[in-house]
Short mmCIF file of C-alpha atoms and ligand atoms in Angstrom, two decimals:
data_model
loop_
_atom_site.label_atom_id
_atom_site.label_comp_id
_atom_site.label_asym_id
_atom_site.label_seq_id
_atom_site.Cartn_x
_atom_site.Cartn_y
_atom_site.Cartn_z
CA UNK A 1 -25.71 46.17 25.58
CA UNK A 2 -26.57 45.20 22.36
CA UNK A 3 -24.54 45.34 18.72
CA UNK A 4 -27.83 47.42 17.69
CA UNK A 5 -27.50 49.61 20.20
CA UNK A 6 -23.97 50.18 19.03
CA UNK A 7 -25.04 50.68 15.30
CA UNK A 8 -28.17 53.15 16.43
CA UNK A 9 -24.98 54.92 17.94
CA UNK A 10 -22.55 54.63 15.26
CA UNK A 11 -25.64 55.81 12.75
CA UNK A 12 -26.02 58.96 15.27
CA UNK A 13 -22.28 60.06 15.46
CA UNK A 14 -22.43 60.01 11.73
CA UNK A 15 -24.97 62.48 11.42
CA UNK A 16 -23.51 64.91 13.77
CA UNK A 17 -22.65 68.41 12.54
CA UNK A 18 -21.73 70.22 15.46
CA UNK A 19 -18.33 71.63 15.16
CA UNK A 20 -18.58 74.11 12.12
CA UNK A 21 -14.72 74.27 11.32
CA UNK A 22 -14.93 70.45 10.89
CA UNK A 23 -17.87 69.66 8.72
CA UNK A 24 -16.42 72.52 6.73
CA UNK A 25 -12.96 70.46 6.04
CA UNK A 26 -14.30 67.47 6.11
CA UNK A 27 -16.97 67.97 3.37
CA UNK A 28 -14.05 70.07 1.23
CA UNK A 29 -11.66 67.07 1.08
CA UNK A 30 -14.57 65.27 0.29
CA UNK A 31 -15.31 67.33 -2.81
CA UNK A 32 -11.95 67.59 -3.91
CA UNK A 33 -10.37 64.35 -3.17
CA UNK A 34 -6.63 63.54 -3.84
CA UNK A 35 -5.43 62.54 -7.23
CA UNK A 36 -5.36 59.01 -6.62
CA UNK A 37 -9.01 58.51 -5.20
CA UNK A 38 -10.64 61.19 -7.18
CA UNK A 39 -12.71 57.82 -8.52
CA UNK A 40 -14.20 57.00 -5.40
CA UNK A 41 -16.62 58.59 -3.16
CA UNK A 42 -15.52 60.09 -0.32
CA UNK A 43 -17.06 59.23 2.67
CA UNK A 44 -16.61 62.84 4.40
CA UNK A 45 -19.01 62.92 7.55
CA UNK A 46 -18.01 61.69 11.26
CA UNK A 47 -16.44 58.17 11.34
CA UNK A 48 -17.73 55.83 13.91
CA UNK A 49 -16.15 53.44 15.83
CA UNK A 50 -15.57 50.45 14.53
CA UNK A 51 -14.93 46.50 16.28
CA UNK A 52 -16.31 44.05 18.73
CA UNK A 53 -19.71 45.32 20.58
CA UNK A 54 -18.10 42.95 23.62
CA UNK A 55 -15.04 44.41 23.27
CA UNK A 56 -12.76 44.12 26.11
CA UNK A 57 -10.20 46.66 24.78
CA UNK A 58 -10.99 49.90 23.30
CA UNK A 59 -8.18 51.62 20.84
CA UNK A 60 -8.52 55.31 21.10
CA UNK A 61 -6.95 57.29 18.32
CA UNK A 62 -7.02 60.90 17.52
CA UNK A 63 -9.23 61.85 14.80
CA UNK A 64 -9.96 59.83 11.30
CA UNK A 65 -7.05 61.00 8.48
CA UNK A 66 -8.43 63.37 5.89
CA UNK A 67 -8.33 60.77 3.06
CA UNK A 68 -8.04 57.73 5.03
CA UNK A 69 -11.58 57.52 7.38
CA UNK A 70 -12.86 60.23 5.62
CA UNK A 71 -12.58 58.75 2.34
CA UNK A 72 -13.50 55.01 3.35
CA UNK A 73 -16.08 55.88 6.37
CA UNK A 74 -14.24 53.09 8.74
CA UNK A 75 -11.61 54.79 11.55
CA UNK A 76 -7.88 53.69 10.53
CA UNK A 77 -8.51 52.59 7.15
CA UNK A 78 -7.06 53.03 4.09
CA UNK A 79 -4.40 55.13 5.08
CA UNK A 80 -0.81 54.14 6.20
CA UNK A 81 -1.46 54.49 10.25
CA UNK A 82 -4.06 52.04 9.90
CA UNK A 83 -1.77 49.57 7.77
CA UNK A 84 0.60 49.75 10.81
CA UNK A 85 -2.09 49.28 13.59
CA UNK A 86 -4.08 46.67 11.41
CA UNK A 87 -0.55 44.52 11.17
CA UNK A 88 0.28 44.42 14.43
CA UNK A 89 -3.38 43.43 15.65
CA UNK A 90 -3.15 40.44 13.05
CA UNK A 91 0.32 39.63 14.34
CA UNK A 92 -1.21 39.95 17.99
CA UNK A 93 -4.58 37.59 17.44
CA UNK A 94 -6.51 40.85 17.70
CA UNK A 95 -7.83 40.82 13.90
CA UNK A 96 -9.01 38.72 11.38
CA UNK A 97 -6.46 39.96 8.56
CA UNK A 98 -3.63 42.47 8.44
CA UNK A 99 -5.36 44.61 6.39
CA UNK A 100 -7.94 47.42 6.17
CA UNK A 101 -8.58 49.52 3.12
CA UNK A 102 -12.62 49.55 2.88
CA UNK A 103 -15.67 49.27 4.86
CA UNK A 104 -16.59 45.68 3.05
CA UNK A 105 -13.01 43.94 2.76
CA UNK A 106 -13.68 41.47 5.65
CA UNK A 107 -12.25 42.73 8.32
CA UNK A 108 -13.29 41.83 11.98
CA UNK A 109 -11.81 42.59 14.83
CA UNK A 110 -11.59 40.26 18.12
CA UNK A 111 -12.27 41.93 21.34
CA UNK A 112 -11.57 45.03 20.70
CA UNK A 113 -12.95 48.22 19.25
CA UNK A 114 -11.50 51.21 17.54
CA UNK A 115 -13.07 54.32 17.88
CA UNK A 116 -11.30 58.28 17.64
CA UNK A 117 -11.50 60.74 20.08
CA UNK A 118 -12.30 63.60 17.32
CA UNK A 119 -14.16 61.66 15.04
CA UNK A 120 -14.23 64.30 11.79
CA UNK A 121 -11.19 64.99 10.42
CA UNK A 122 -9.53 68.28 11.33
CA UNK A 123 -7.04 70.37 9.04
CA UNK A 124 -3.37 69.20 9.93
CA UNK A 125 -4.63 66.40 12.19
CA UNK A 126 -4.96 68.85 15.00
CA UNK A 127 -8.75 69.79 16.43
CA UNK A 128 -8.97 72.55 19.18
CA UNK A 129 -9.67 71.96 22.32
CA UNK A 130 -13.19 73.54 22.12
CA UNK A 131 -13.68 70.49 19.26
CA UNK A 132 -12.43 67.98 21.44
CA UNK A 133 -14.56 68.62 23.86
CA UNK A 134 -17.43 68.77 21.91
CA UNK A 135 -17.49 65.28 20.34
CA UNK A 136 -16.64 63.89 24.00
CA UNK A 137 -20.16 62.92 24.58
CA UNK A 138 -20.00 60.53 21.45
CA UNK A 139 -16.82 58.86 23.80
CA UNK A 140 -18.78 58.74 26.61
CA UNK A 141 -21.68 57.22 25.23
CA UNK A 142 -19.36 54.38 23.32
CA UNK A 143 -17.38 53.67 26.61
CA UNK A 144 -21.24 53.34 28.71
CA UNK A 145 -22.45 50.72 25.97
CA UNK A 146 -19.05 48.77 26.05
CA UNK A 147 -18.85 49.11 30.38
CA UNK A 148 -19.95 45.99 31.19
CA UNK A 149 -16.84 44.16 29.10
CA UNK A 150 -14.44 46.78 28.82
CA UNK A 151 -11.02 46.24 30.41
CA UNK A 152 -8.47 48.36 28.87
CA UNK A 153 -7.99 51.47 26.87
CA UNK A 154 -5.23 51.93 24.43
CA UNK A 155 -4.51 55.76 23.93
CA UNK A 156 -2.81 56.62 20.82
CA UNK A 157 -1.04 59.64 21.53
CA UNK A 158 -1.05 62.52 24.01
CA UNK A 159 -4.25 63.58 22.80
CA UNK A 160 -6.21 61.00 23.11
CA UNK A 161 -4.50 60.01 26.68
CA UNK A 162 -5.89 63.16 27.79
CA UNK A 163 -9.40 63.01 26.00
CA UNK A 164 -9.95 59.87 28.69
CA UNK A 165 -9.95 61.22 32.08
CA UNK A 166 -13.34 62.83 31.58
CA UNK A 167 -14.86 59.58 30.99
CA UNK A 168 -13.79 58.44 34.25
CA UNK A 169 -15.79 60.97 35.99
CA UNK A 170 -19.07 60.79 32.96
CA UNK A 171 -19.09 57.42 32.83
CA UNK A 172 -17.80 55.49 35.93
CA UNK A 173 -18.76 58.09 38.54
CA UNK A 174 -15.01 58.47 39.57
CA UNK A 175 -12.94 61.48 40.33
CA UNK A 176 -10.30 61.48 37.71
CA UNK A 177 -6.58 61.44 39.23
CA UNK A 178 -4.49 64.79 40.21
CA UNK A 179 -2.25 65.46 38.86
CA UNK A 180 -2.84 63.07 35.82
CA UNK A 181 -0.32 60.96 35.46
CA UNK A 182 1.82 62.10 32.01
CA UNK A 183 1.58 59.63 28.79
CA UNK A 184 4.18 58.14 27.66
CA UNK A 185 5.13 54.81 25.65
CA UNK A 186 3.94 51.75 27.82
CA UNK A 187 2.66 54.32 30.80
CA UNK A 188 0.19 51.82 32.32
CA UNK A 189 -2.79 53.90 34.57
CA UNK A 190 -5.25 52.04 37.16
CA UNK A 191 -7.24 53.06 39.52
CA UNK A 192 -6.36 50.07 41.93
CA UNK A 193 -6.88 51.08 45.48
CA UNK A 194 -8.77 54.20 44.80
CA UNK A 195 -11.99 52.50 44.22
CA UNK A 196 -12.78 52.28 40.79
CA UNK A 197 -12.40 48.86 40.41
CA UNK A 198 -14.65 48.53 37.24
CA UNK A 199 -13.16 50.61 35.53
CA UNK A 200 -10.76 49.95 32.47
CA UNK A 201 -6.82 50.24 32.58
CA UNK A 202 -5.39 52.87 30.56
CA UNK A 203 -2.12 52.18 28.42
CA UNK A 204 -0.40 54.45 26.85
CA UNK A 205 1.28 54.01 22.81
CA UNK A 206 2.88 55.93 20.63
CA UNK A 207 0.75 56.96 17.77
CA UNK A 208 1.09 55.11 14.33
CA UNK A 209 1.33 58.19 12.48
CA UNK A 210 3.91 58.19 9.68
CA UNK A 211 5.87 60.35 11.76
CA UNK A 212 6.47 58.11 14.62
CA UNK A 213 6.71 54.40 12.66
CA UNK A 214 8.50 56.22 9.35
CA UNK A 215 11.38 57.55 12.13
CA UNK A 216 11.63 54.45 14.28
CA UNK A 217 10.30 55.94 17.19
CA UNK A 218 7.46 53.27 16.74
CA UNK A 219 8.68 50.02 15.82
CA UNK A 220 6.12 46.93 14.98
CA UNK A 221 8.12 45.82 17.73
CA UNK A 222 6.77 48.25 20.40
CA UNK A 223 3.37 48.03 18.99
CA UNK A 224 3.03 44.52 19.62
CA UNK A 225 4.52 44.84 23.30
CA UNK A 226 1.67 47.61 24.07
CA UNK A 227 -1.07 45.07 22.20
CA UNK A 228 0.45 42.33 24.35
CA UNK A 229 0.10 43.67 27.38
CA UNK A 230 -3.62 44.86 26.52
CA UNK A 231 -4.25 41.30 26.00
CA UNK A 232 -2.88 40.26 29.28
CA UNK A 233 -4.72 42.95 31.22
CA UNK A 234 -8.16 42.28 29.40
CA UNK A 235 -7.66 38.97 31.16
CA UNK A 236 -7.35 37.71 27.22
CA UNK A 237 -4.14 35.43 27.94
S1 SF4 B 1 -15.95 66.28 15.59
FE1 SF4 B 1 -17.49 65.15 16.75
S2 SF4 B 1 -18.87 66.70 17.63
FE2 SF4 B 1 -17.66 67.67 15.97
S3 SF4 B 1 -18.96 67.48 14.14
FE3 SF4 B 1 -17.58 65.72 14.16
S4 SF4 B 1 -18.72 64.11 15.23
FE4 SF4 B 1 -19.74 66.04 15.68
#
């Protein structure tokens, strides 16, 4: 795999108009910005994923925030989730800088790539299902280009937890656990002696929505655990 073939991807995903609901929203947010951006230019099509093309952990979120990816056009950036996620992957070695806030501040990330399950932003941060599944195949295609270095998966929530086990079956040609084991803070997933030895642990977080890290039930604390152990199972320490 090459970073080109990444970026022909990327380019692809951010042409993609398939779900009608969500170009709708994301192109009206667009247009009618929030007070404090109305300035800039909204970015307001799909955000791509976003990282190392050899990246040995992937960090799956939920969908890019209305005036955070959808304004800058990079997933996790510019809105207060990111500044939480983009901390703790400085304080973990995973980043460059603790920072993200635009698509040319410098940012690069080490081993690891960032990408969103639902990658146009939905109203209330919630897509259907029928939306989830279909931007899967943009998932699928990511994971098959990062395969041959990919280690670990970081899910971000219940949703995107649940938007992997497909993959397992698309991409690695393995039947997908039953019953699937439930997310939860730390959870740690692998398919060990079941044969799919290639393919990448899955660790569960807490997202770093405002709700979680605002009420303590994330802490930078926890965050840096879950980071820590991704390092150690990507072989990275
Ligand atoms: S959510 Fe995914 S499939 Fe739907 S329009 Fe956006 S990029 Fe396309």
């Amino acid at each position: 795999m090459t970073a080109a073939e990444l970026a022909a991807l990327d380019a692809e995903i951010s042409a993609c108009r398939a779900c009608p609901r969500l170009v709708a929203w994301r192109e009206e947010v667009a247009a009618v910005k929030r007070a404090a951006f109305r300035d800039q230019d909204y970015w307001g099509r799909p955000v791509p994923g976003f990282g190392a093309a050899d990246a040995r952990i992937l960090v799956l979120g939920l969908a890019p925030a209305a005036h955070g990816g959808n304004r800058t056009g990079r997933i996790f950036t510019g809105d207060r989730s990111g500044d939480v996620l983009f901390a703790a992957m400085h304080r973990t070695g995973l980043a460059n800088q603790p920072t993200s806030v635009s698509r040319d501040d410098g940012l690069a990330l080490r081993h690891v790539r960032i990408a969103a399950a639902v990658r146009c932003a939905p109203p209330d941060n919630k897509p259907t299902p029928v939306e989830r599944d279909t931007c899967a195949p943009w998932l699928h295609r990511e994971v098959t280009l990062l395969k041959p270095t990919l280690r670990v998966v970081i899910a971000l929530g219940a949703f995107a937890w649940s938007a992997w086990w497909p993959t397992l079956s698309t991409v690695y040609g393995v039947r997908p656990p039953v019953p699937r084991p439930a997310f939860g803070h730390g959870a740690l997933f692998r398919m060990g002696e079941t044969g799919g030895g290639a393919v990448p642990a899955l660790l569960g977080s807490y997202h770093v929505s405002q709700q979680n890290t605002f009420t303590g039930r994330l802490t930078p604390a926890m965050l840096d655990d879950v980071l820590r152990h991704a390092r150690e199972l990507a072989g990275l320490d």
